[in-house]
CSV table of C-alpha atoms in Angstrom, one decimal:
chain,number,residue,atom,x,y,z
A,1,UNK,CA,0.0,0.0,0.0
A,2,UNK,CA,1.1,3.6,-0.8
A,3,UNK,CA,1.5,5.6,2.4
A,4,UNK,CA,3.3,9.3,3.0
A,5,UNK,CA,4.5,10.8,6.5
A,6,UNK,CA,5.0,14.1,7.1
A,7,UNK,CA,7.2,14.2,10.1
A,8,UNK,CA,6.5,17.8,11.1
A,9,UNK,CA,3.3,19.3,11.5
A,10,UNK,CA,4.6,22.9,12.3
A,11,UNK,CA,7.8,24.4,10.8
A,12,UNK,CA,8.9,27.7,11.9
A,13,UNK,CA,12.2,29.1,10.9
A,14,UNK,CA,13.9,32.8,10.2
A,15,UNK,CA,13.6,34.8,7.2
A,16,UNK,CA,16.9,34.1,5.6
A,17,UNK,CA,17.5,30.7,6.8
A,18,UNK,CA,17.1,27.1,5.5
A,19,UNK,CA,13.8,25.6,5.3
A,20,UNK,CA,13.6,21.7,6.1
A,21,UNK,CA,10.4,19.8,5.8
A,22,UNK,CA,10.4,16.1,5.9
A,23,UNK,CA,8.4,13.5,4.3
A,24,UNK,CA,9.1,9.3,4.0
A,25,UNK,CA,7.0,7.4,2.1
A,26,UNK,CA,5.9,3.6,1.7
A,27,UNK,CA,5.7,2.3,-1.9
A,28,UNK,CA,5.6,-1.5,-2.9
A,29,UNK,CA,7.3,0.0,-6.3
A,30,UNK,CA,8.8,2.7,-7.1
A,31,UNK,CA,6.5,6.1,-7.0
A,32,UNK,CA,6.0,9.1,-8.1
A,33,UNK,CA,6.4,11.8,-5.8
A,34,UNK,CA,5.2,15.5,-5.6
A,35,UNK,CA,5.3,18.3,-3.0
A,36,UNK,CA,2.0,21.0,-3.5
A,37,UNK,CA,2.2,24.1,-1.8
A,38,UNK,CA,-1.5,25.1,-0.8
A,39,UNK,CA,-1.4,29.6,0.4
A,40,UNK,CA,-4.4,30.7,2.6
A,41,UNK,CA,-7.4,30.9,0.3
A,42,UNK,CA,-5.3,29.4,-2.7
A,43,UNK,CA,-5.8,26.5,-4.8
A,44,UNK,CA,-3.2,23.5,-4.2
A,45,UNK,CA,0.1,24.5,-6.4
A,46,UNK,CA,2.7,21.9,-7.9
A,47,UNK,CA,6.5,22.9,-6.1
A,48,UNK,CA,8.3,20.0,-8.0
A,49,UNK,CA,8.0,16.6,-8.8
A,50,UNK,CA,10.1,13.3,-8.7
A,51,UNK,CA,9.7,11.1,-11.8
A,52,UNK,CA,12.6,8.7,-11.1
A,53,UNK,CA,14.9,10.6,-14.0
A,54,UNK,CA,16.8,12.4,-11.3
A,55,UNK,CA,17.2,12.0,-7.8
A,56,UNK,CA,17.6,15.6,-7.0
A,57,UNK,CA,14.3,17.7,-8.2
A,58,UNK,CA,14.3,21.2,-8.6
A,59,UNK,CA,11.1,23.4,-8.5
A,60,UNK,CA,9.6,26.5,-8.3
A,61,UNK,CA,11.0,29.2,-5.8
A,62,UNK,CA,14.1,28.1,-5.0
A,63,UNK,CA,12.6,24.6,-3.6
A,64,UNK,CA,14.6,21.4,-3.9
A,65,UNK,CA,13.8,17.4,-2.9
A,66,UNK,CA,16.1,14.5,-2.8
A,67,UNK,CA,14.6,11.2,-3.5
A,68,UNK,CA,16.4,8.6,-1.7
A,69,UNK,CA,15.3,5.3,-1.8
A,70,UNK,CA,17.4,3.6,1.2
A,71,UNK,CA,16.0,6.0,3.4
A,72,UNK,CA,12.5,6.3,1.7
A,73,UNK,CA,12.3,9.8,1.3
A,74,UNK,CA,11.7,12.8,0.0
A,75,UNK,CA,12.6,15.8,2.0
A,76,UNK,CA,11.8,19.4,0.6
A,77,UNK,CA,14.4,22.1,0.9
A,78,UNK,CA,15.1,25.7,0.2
A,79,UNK,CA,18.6,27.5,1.4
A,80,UNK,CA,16.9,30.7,2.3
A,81,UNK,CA,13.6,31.3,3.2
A,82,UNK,CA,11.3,34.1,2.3
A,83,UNK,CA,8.1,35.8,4.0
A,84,UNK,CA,6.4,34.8,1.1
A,85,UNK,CA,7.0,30.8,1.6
A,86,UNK,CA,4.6,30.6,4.6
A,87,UNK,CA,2.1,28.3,3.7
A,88,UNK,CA,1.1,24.7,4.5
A,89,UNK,CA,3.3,22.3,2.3
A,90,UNK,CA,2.1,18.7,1.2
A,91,UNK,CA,4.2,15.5,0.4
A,92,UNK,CA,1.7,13.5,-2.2
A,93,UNK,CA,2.8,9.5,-3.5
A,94,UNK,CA,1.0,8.5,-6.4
A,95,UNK,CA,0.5,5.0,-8.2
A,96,UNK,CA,2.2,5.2,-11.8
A,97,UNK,CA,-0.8,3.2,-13.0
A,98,UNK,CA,-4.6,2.5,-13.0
A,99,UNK,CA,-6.3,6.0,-11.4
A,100,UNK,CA,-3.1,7.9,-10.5
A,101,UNK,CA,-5.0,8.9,-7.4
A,102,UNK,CA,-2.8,11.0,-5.0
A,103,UNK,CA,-2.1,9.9,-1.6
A,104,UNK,CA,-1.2,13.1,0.7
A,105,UNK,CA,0.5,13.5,3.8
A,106,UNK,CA,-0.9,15.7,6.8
A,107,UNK,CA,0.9,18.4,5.7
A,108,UNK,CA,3.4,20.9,7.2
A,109,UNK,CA,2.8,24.3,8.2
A,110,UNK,CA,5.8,26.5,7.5
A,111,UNK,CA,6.5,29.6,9.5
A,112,UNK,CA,8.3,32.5,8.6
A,113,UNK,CA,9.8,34.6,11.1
A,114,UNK,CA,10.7,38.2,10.7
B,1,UNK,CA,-8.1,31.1,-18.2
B,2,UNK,CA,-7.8,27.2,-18.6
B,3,UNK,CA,-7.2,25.8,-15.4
B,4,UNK,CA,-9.6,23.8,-13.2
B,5,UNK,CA,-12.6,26.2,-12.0
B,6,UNK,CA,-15.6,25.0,-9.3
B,7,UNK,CA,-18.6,26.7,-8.6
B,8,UNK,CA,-19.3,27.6,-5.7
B,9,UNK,CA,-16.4,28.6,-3.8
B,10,UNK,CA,-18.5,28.7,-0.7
B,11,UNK,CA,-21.6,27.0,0.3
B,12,UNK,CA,-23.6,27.1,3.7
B,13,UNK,CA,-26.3,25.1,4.1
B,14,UNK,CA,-28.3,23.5,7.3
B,15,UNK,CA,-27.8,20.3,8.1
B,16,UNK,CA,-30.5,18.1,6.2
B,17,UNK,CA,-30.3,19.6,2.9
B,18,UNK,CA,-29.0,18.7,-0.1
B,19,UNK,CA,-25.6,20.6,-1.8
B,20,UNK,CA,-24.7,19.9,-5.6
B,21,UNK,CA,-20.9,21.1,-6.4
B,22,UNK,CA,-19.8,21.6,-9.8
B,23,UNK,CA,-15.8,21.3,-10.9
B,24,UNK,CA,-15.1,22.5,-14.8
B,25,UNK,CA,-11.6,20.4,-15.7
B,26,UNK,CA,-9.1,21.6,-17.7
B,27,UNK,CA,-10.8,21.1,-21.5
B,28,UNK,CA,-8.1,18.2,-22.7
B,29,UNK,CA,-8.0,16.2,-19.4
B,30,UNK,CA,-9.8,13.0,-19.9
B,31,UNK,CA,-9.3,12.2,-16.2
B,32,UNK,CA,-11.2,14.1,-13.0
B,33,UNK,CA,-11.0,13.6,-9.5
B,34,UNK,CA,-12.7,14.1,-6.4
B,35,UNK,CA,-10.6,15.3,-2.7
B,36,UNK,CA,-11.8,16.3,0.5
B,37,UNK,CA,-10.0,17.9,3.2
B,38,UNK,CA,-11.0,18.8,6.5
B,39,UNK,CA,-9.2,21.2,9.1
B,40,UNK,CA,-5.8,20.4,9.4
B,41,UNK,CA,-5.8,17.5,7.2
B,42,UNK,CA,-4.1,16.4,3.7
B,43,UNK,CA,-6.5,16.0,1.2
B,44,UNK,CA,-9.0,12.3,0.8
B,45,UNK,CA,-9.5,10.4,-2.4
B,46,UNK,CA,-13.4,10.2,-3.0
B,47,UNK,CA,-13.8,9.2,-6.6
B,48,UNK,CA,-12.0,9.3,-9.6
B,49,UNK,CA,-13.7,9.6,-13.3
B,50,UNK,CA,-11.9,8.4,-17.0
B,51,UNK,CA,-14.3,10.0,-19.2
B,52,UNK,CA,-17.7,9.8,-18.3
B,53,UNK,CA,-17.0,6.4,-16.3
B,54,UNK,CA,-16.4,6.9,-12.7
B,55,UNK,CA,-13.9,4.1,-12.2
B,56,UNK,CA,-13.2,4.3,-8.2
B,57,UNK,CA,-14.9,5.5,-5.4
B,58,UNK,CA,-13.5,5.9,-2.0
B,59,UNK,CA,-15.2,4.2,1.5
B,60,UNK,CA,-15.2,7.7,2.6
B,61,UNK,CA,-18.2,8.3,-0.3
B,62,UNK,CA,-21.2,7.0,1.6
B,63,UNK,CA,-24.5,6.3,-0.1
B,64,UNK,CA,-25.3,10.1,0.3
B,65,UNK,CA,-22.7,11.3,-1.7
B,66,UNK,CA,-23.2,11.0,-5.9
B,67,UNK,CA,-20.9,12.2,-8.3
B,68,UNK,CA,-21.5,12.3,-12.2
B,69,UNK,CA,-19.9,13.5,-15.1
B,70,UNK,CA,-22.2,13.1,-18.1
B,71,UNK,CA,-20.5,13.6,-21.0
B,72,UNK,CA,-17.0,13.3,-19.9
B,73,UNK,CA,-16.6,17.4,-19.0
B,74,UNK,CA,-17.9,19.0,-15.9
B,75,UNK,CA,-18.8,16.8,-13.0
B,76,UNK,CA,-21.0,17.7,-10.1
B,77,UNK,CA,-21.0,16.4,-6.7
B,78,UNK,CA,-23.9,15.8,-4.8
B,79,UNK,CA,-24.6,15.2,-1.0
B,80,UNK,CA,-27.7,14.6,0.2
B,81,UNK,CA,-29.2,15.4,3.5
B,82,UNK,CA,-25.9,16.8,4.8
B,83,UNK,CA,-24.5,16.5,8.0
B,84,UNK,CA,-22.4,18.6,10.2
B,85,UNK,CA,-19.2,16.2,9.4
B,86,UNK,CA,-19.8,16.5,5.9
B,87,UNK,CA,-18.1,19.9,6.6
B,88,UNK,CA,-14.7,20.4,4.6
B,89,UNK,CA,-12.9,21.8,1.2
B,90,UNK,CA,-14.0,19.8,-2.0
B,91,UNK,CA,-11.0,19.7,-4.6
B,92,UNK,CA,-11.5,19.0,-8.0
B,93,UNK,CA,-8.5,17.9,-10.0
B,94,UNK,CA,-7.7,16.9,-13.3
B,95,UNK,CA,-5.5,15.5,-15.7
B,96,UNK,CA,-4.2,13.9,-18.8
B,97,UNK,CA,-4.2,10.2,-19.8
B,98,UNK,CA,-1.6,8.3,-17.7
B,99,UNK,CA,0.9,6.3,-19.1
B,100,UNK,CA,1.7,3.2,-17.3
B,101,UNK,CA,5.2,3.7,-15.8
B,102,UNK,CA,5.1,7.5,-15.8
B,103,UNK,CA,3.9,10.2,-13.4
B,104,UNK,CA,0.7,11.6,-13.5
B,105,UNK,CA,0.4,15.3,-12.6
B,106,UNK,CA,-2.9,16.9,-11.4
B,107,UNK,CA,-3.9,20.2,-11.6
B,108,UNK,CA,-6.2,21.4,-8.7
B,109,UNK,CA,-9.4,24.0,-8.7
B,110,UNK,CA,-9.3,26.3,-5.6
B,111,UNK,CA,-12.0,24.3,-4.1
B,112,UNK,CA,-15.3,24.7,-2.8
B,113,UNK,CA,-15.9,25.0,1.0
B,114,UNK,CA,-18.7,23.6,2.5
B,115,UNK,CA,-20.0,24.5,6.2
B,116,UNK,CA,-22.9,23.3,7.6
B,117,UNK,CA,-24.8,24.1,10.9
C-alpha cells in the first residue's frame, strides 16, 4: 500500500534561513512523488515533482527534494527562506498506473519569522 | 483562463439539505477527481472519473454522496441530506491520460468550502 508521512506538523524558521520539511514514504514499487504548496485561500500548487529521471528535483521558488530510496524519502528544501513561503506544504505518492490517485500527507505548516 | 474552476467557492447550508458542487476540468483532461479535506488535514480520495465512467470511489463516499460527469466534462457532486461532518474543502483535480510507468500530474481548482450548521 502507498503511504506518506509528514514528520512535522509545524515548521517555523527565520527569514533568511534554511527551510527543512520532511516527508518518508511507503511504496511497494517505485513512486512518483510531488510536494504541493497550498497559500491561505489558494488553490493547491505543484512545487516539484520526482519522476525517477533524477534523484535531486528542482522546483519552483528556489525549492529542492532528494529522492532517496534507502531511506524512503523525500525531503523538501530551500537554502533561504522568504516571507512569502509561509504556507502549509504537502508530500503526495501517487501510483504510476490505474487512477493515479494521490495519496497526501498531513501536511506541514511552515512559519516564517521576521 | 484554462485551469480547473468549481462553482461555488463557498456554500452554507443547514444540516438536512442537499448541496450539488460543480468542478469545470481543464478542456483536454480526460481524467477528474474528487478530494476532500478537513481542518488540518491532507486531502482524501473520494472518486476518480476516466471520461464519463467513474472508475473508483472511496469508502469515505457514503451512499449520500453522488458524483456524475455526463459527458465526460464538468462533474457535479452531490450530498444529500448533509450532515455537520460532511463539513470540509471539496477539490477537483484533473489530468491527462496516464501512461503506465510515468507520473501523472494533477492540476487542482481552488476548491469549494462547505460549512454546515
Amino acid at each position: 500500500a502507498q503511504s506518506v508521512t509528514q514528520l512535522d506538523s509545524h515548521v517555523s524558521v527565520s527569514e533568511g534561513t534554511p527551510v527543512l520539511l520532511r516527508c518518508n514514504y511507503s511504496s511497494s514499487y517505485s513512486p512518483s512523488l510531488f510536494w504541493y504548496v497550498q497559500h491561505p485561500n489558494k488553490g493547491l500548487q505543484l512545487l516539484l515533482k520526482y519522476t525517477s529521471a533524477a534523484t535531486l528535483v528542482k522546483g519552483i521558488n528556489g525549492f529542492e527534494a532528494e529522492f532517496k530510496k534507502s531511506e524512503t524519502s523525500f525531503h523538501l528544501t530551500k537554502p533561504s527562506a522568504h516571507m512569502s513561503d509561509a504556507a502549509e506544504y504537502f508530500c503526495v505518492v501517487t501510483f504510476t498506473s490505474g487512477t493515479y490517485k494521490y495519496i497526501f500527507g498531513t501536511g506541514t505548516r511552515l512559519k516564517v519569522l521576521a | 483562463d484554462t485551469g480547473v474552476s468549481q462553482d461555488p467557492r463557498h456554500k452554507i447550508t443547514k444540516r438536512g439539505q442537499n448541496v450539488t458542487f460543480r468542478c469545470d476540468p481543464i478542456s483536454e483532461h480526460n481524467r477528474l477527481y474528487w478530494y476532500r479535506q478537513t481542518l488540518g488535514q491532507g486531502p482524501e480520495f473520494l472518486t476518480y472519473f476516466q471520461n464519463e465512467a467513474q472508475l473508483e470511489k472511496s469508502r469515505l463516499l457514503s451512499d449520500r454522496f453522488s458524483a456524475e460527469r455526463p459527458k465526460g466534462s464538468f462533474s457535479t457532486l452531490e450530498i444529500q441530506r448533509t450532515e455537520q461532518g460532511d463539513s470540509a474543502m471539496y477539490l477537483c483535480a484533473s489530468s491527462l491520460p496516464g501512461q503506465s510507468g510515468s507520473y501523472n500530474e494533477q492540476f487542482f481548482g481552488p476548491g469549494t468550502r462547505l460549512t454546515v450548521l
